[in-house]
Coordinates of C-alpha atoms (C1' of nucleotides) in Angstrom, one line a residue:
Chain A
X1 CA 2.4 -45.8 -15.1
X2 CA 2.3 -48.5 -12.7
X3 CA 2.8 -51.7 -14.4
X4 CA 5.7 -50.3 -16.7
X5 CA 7.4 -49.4 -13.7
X6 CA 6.2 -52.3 -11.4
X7 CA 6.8 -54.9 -13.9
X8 CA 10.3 -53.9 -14.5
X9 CA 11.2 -53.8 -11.1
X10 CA 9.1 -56.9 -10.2
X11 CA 11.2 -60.0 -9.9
X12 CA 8.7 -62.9 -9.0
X13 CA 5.4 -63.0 -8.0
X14 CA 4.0 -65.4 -5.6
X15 CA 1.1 -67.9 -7.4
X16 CA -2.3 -68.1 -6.2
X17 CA -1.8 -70.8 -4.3
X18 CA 0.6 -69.3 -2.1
X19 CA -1.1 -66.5 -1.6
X20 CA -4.0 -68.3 -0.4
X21 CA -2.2 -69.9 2.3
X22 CA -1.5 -66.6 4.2
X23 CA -3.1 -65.3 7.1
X24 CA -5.7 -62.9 6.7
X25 CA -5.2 -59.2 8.4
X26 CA -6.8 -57.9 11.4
X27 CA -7.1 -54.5 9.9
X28 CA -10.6 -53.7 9.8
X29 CA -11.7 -52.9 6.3
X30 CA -8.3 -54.1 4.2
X31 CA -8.2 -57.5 5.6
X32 CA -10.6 -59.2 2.7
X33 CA -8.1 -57.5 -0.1
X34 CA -5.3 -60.1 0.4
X35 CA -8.5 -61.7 -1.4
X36 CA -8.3 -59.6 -4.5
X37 CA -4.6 -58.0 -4.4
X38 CA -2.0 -59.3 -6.6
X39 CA 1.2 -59.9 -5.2
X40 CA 4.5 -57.7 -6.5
X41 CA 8.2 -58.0 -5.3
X42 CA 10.3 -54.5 -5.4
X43 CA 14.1 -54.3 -5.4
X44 CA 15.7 -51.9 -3.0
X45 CA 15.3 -48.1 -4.8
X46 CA 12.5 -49.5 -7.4
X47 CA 9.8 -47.2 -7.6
X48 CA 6.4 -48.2 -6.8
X49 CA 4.3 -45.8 -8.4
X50 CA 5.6 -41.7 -9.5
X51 CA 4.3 -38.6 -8.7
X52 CA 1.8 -37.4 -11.5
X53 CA 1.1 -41.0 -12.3
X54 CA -2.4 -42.6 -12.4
X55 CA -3.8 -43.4 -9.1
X56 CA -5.4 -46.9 -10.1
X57 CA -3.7 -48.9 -7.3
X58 CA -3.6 -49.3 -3.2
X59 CA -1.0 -51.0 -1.9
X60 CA 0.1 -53.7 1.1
X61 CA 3.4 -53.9 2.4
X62 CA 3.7 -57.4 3.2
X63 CA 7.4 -57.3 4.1
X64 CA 9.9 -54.8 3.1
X65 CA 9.9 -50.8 3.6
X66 CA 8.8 -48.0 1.7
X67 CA 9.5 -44.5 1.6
X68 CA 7.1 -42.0 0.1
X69 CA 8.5 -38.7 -1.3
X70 CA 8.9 -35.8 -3.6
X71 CA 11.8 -34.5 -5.3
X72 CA 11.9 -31.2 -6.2
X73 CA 13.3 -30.0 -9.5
X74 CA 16.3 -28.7 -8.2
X75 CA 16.9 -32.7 -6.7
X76 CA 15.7 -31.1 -3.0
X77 CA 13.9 -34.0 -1.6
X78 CA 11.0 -34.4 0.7
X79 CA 10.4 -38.4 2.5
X80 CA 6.8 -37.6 3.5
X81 CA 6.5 -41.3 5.1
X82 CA 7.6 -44.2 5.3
X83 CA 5.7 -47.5 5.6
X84 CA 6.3 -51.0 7.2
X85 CA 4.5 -54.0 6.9
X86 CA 1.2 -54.3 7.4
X87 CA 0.8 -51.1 6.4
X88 CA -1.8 -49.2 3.6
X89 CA -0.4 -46.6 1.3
X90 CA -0.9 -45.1 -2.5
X91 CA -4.7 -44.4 -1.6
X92 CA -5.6 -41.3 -3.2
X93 CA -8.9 -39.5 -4.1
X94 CA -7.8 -38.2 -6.5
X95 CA -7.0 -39.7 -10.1
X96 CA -3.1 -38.9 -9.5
X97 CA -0.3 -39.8 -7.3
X98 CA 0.8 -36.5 -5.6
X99 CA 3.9 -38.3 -4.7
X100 CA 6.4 -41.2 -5.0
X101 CA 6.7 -44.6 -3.8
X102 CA 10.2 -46.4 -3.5
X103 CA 10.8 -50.1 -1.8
X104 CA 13.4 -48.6 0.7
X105 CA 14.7 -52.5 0.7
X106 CA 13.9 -55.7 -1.1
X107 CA 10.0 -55.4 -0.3
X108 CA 6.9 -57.8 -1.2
X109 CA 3.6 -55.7 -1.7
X110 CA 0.1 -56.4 -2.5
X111 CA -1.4 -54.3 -5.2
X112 CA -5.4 -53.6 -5.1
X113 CA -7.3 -52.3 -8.1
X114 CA -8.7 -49.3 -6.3
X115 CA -12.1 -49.7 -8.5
X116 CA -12.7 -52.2 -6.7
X117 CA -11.9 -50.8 -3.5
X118 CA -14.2 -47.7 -4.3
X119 CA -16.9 -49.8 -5.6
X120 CA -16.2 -52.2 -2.9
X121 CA -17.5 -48.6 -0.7
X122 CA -20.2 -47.5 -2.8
X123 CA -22.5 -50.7 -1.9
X124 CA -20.9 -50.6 1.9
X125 CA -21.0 -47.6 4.0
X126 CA -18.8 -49.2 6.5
X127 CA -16.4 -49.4 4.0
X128 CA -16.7 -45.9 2.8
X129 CA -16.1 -44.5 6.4
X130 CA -13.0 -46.9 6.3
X131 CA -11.6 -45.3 3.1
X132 CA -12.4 -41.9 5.2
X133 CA -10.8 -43.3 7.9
X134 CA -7.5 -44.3 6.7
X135 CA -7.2 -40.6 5.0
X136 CA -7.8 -38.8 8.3
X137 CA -5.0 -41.3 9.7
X138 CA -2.5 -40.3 7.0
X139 CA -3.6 -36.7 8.0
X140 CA -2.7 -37.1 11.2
X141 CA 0.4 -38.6 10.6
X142 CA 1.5 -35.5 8.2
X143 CA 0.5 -33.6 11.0
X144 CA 2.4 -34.8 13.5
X145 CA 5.1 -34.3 10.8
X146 CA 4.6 -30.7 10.3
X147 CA 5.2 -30.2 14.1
X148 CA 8.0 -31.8 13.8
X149 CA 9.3 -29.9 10.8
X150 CA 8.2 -26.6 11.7
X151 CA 9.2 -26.8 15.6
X152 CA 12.0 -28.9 16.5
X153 CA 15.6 -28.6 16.7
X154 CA 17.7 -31.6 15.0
X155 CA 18.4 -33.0 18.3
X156 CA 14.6 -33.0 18.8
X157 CA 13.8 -34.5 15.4
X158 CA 16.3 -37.2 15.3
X159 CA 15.1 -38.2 19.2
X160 CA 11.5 -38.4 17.9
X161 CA 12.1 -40.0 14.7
X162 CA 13.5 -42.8 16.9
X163 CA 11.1 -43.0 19.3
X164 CA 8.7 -43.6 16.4
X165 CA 10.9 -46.2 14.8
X166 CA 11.1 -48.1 17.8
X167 CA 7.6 -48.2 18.8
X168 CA 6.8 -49.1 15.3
X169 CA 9.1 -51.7 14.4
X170 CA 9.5 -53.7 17.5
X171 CA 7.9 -51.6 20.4
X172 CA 11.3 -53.0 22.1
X173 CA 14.7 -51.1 23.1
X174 CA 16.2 -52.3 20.3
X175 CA 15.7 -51.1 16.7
X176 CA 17.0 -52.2 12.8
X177 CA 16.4 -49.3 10.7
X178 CA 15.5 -50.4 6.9
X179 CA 16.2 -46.9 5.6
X180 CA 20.3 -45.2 4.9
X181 CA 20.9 -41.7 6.7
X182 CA 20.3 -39.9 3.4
X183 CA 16.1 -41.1 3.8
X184 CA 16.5 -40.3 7.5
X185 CA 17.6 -36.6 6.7
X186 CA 15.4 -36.0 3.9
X187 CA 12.7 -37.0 6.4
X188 CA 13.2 -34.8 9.3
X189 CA 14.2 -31.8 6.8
X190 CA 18.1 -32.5 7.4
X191 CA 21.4 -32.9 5.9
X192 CA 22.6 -36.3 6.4
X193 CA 26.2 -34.6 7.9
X194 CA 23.4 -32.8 11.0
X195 CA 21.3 -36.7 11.4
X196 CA 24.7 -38.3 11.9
X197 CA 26.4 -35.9 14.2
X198 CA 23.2 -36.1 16.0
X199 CA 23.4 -40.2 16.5
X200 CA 26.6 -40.0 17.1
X201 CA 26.3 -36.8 20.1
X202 CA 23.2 -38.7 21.0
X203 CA 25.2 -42.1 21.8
X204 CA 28.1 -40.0 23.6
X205 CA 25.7 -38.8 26.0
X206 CA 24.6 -42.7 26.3
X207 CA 21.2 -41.9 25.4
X208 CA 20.9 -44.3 22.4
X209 CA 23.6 -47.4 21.3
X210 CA 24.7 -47.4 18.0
X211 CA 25.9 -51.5 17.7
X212 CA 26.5 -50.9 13.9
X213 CA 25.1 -47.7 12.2
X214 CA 21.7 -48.9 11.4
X215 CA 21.1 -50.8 14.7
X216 CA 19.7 -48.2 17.4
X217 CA 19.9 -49.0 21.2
X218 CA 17.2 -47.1 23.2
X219 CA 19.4 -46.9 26.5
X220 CA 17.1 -43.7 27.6
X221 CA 13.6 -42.9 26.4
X222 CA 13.1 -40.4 29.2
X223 CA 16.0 -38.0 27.5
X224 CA 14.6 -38.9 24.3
X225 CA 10.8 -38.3 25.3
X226 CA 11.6 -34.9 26.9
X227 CA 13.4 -33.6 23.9
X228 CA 9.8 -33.9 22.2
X229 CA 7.3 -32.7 25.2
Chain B
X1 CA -15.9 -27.7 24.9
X2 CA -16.9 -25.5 22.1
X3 CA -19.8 -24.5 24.2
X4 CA -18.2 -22.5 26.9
X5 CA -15.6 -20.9 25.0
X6 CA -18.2 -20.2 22.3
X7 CA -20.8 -18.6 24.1
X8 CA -17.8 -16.8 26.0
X9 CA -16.8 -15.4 22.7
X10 CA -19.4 -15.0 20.8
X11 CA -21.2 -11.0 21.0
X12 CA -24.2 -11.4 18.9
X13 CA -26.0 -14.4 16.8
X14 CA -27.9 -13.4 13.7
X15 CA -31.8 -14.2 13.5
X16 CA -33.2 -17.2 11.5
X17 CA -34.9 -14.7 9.0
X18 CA -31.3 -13.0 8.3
X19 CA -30.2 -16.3 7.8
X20 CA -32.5 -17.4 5.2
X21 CA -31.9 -14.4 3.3
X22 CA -28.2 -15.4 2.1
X23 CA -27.5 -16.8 -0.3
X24 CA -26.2 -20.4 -0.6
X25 CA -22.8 -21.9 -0.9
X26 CA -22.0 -23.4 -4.5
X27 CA -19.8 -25.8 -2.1
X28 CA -21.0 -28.8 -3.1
X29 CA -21.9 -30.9 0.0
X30 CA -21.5 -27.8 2.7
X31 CA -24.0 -25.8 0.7
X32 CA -27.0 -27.4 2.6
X33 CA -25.4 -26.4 5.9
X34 CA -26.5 -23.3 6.0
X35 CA -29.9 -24.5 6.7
X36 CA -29.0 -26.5 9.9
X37 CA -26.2 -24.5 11.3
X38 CA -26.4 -21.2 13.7
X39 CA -24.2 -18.2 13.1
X40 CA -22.2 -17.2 15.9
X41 CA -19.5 -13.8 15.9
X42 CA -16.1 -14.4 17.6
X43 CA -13.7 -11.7 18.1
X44 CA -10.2 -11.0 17.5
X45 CA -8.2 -14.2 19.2
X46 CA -11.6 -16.0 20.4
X47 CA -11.1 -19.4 20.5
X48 CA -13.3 -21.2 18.5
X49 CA -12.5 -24.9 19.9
X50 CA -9.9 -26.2 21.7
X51 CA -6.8 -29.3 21.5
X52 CA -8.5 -32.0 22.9
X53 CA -12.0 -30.9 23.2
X54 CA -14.7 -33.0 21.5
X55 CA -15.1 -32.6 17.9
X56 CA -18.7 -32.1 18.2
X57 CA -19.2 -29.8 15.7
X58 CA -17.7 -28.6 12.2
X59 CA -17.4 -24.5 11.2
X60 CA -17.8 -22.8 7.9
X61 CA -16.4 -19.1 7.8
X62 CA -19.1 -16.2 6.8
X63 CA -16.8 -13.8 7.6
X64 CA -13.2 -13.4 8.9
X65 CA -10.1 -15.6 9.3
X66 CA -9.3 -18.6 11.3
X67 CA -5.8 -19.8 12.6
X68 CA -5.6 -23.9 13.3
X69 CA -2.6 -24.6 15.4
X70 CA -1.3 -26.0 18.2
X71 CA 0.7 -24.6 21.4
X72 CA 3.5 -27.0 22.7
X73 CA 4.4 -27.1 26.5
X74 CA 7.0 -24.7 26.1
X75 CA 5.3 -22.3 24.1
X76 CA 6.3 -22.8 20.6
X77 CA 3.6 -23.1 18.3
X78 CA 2.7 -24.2 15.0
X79 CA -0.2 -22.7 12.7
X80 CA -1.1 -25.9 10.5
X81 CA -3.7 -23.2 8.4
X82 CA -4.9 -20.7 8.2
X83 CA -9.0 -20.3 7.0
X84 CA -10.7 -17.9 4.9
X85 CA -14.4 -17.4 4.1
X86 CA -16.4 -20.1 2.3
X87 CA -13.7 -22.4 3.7
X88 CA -14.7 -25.7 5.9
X89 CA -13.0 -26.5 9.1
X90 CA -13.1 -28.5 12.5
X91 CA -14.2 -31.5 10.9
X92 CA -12.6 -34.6 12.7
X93 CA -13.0 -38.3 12.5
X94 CA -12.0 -39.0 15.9
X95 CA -13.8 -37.5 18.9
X96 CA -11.6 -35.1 19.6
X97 CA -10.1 -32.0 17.5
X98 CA -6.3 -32.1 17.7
X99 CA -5.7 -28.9 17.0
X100 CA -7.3 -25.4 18.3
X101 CA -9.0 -22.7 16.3
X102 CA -9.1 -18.9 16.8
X103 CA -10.2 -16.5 14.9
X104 CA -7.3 -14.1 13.7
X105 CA -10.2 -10.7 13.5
X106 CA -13.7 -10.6 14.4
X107 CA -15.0 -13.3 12.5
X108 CA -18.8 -14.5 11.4
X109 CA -19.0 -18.7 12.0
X110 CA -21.8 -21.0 11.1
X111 CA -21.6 -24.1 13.5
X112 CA -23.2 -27.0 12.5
X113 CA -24.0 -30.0 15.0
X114 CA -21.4 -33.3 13.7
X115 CA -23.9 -35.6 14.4
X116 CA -25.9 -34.2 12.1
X117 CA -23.8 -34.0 9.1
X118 CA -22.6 -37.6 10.1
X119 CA -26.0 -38.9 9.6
X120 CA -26.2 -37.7 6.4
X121 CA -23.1 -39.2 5.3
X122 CA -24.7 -42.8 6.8
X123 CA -27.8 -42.4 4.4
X124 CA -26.3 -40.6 1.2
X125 CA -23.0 -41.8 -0.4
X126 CA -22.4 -38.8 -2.4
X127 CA -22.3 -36.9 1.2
X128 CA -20.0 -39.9 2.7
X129 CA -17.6 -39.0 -0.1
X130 CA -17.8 -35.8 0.1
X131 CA -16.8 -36.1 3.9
X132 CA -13.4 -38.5 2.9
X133 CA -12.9 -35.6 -0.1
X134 CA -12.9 -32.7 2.7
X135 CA -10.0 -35.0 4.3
X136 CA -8.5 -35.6 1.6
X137 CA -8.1 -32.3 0.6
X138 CA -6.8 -31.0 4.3
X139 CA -4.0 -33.5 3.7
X140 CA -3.2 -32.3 0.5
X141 CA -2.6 -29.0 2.1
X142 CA -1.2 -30.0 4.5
X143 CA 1.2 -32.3 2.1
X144 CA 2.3 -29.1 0.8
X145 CA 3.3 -27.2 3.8
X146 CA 5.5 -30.4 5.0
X147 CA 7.4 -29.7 1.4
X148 CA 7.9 -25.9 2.9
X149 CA 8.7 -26.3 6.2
X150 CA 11.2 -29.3 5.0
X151 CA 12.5 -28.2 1.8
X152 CA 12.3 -24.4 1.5
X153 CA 14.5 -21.2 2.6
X154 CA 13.2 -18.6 4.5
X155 CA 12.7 -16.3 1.4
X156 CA 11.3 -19.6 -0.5
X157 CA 8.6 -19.7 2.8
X158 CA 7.4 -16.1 2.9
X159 CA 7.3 -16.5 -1.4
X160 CA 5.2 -19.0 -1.4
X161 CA 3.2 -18.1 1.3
X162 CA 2.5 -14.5 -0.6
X163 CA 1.4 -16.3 -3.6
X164 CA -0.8 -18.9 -2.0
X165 CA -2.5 -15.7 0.1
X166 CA -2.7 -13.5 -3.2
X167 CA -4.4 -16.4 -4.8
X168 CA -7.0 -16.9 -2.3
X169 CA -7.5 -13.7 -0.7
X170 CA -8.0 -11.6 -3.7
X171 CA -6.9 -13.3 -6.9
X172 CA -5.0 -10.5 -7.9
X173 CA -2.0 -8.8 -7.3
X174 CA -2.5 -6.7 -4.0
X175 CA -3.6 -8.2 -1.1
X176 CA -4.5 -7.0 2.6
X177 CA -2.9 -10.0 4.8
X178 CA -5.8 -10.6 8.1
X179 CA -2.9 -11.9 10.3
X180 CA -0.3 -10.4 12.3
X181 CA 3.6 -11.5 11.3
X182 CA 3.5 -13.6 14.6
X183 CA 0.9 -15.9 12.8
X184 CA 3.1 -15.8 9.5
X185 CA 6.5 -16.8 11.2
X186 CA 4.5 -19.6 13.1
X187 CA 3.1 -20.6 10.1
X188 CA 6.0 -20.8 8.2
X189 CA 8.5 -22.5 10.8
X190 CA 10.3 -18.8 11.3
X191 CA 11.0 -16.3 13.8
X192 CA 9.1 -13.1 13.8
X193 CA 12.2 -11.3 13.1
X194 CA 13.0 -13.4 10.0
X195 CA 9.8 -13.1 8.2
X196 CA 10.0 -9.5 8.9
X197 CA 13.5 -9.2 7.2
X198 CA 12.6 -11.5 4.3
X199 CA 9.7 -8.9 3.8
X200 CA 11.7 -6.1 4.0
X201 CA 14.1 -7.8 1.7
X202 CA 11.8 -9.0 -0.8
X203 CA 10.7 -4.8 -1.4
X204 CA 13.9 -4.0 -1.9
X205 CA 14.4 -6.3 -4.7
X206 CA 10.9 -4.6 -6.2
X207 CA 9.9 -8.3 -6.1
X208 CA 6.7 -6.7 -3.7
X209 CA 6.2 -3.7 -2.8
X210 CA 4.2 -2.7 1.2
X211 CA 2.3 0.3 1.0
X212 CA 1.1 -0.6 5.1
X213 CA 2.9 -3.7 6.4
X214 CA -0.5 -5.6 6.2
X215 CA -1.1 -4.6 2.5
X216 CA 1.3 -6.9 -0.2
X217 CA 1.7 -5.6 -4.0
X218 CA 3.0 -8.7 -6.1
X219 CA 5.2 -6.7 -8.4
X220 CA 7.3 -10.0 -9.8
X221 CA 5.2 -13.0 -9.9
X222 CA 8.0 -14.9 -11.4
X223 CA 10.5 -14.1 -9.0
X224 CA 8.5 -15.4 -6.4
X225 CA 7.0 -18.1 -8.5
X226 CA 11.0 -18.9 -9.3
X227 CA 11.4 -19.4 -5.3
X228 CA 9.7 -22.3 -5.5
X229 CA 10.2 -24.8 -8.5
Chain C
dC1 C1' 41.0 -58.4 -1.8
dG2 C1' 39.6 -54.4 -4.2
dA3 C1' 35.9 -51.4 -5.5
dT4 C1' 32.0 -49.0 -4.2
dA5 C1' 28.6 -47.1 -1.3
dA6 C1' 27.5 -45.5 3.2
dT7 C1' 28.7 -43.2 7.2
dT8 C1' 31.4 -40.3 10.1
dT9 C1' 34.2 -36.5 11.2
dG10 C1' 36.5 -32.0 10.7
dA11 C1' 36.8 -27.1 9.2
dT12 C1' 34.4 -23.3 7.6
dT13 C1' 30.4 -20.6 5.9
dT14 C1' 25.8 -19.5 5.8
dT15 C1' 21.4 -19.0 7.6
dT16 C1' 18.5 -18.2 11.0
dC17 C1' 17.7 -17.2 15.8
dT18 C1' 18.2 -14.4 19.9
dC19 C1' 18.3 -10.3 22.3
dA20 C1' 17.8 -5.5 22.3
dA21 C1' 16.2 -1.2 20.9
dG22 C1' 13.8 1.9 18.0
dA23 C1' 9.9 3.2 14.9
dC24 C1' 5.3 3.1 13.5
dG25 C1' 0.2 3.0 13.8
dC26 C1' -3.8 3.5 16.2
dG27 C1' -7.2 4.4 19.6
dT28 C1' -8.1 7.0 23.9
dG29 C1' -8.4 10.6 26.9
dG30 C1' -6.8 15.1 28.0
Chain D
dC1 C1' -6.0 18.3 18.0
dC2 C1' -2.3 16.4 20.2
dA3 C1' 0.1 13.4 23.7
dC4 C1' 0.3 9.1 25.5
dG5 C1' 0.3 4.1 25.8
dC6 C1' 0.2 -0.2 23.7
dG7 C1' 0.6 -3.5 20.4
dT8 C1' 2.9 -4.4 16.2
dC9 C1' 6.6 -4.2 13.1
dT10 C1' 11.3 -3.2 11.8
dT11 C1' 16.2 -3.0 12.3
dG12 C1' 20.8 -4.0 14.2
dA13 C1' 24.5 -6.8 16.4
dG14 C1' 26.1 -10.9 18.0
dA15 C1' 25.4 -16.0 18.9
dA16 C1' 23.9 -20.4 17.7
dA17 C1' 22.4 -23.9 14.7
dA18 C1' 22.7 -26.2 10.7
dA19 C1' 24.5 -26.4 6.0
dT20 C1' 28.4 -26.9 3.0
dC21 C1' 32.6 -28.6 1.5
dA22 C1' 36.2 -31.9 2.0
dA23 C1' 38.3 -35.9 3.6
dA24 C1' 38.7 -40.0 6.2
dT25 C1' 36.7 -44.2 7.9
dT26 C1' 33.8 -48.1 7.8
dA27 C1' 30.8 -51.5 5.7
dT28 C1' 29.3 -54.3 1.8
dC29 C1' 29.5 -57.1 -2.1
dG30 C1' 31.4 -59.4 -5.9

DNA sequence: CGATAATTTGATTTTTCTCAAGACGCGTGG
DNA sequence: CCACGCGTCTTGAGAAAAATCAAATTATCG
């Protein structure tokens, strides 16, 4: 269950006051939920919400990362996304999660009932196409992943990942991942030995900097956009 | 465009009195389709829309198999699904389809106009949710394969892939597979040559048995089940 | 400063791919 | 009916990629 979890791992949670004060998203449909979310702070490794549990909650990273995945019984594990702020995740049609949640680092995120969400769609078709919208995006995103999984060599994977990381964090050359190797490989369908030979044959060639082992120097995007094509 | 290569493809389009004489789909939504939609035939390796041609309309299978995949630049390729009869596909929320479709063998298509099915969603809310419950259930397959292509062996791929056909082929425990061992290994993330083996392997153990190399006899549901966890 | 976790590196093994060739199945035409 | 050609599938041998096992190094935190 949510709560049990989330109210263990939640350390403090912002008053109403505070919340007010923030500004409000640009995102289309989940702007007005900073409105009705409650605010929940995760520890580093706390789990958000499990696989098989109740899907009765949305959530919005508003600072922090999360990593969703599943872990197969034989402790095999799949990182299906992760998130950043600003970011929507945990939506489901379904009544159950079909995967995990875990704050990848110290991470403040807003928690939606999703009744109200859904009821929120059933009196505004704008905001049922949104809920329809965001699901197509997540599909697209798995997508994208499947290529990647199914297709690419590990030089290939860990080039792209980057690329991603970049664009997404701080669309700059410059890059501070939130997550350890171990995510990164369980991501791109690694071992954490292949994703860190990898960085480290990728920074001899002088196509990325490695300033400390989570800070990632884009010194070449053209090598690192051709190894996708 | 869907037009050109359709009309390229297509050999011979059923009359509206043959039409009217099926019977219609228990598929909830999709069931009224077959009253606005035209049949059309494709053959063997027809393609039925294209990467980056506008998602103007959205298919239902009479008859056949589809593949959905997509070639890269260098001529790998990745099958994201594969489509049996009664099943729903080609339905996008952007403007574009971002995969392309073939048909796998001679294959019966209904093809109904977008627009139309998109108007319906704007007036009815059960139809809107039905729409977002299509999506959601493409990325729930499509969750699934991610956990394959990033967790599993090549014998826990061609396993799982058995089971998953003889569950929605046939139900039972002999199935006649529509698509080549090309289609498989690009499915599955493998070479031709590997799936083949793994085949070949899987016999041996009397875990199935291949009477042709199309035709698969599940002889040890739990040894194949087992693959997976 | 010491303990612990995270990352890197090395040596070796395993898995899968690649390249090559052979076998099989099927439809066509002799 | 059989031979031929073509596409598909299987098999083998060797190479390459990535995994595994093990250990060393580096960073982090109290």
């Amino acid at each position: 269950m949510l709560m049990q979890t989330a109210v263990q791992a939640n350390t403090s949670r912002q008053d109403t006051a505070s919340r007010r004060q923030r500004p409000v998203s640009l995102h289309p449909l989940f702007g007005s939920l900073e409105l009705i979310g409650a605010r929940m702070s995760f520890t580093r490794n706390a789990e958000i919400y499990g696989d098989d549990e109740p899907a009765d909650y949305v959530y919005k990273i508003i600072s922090g990362a999360v990593r969703v995945c599943k872990l197969l019984d034989d402790g095999r594990r799949q990182i299906a996304a992760f998130h950043l702020p600003g970011e929507i995740f945990g939506l489901e049609i379904g009544k159950e999660h079909r995967f995990t949640a875990e704050a990848i680092v110290d991470s403040v995120i807003l928690v939606i009932k999703r009744s109200s969400v859904v009821a929120l769609a059933a009196r505004d078709g704008d905001v049922a196409r949104q809920l329809w919208a965001h699901t197509a995006n997540d599909l697209q995103g798995v997508q994208d992943h499947m290529l990647l999984l199914g297709c690419m060599s590990a030089k290939e994977r860990v080039a792209a990942f980057l690329l991603q990381m970049a664009k997404r964090i701080s669309d700059t050359n410059e890059v501070e991942l939130p997550m350890p190797r171990q995510d990164i490989a369980d991501y791109l369908g690694l071992t954490i030995e292949t994703v860190s030979r990898t960085m480290t044959q990728l920074e001899t060639d002088a196509t990325i900097g490695l300033p400390t082992s989570r800070r990632v120097v884009l010194r070449n995007r053209a090598v690192l956009g051709r190894l996708n094509a």
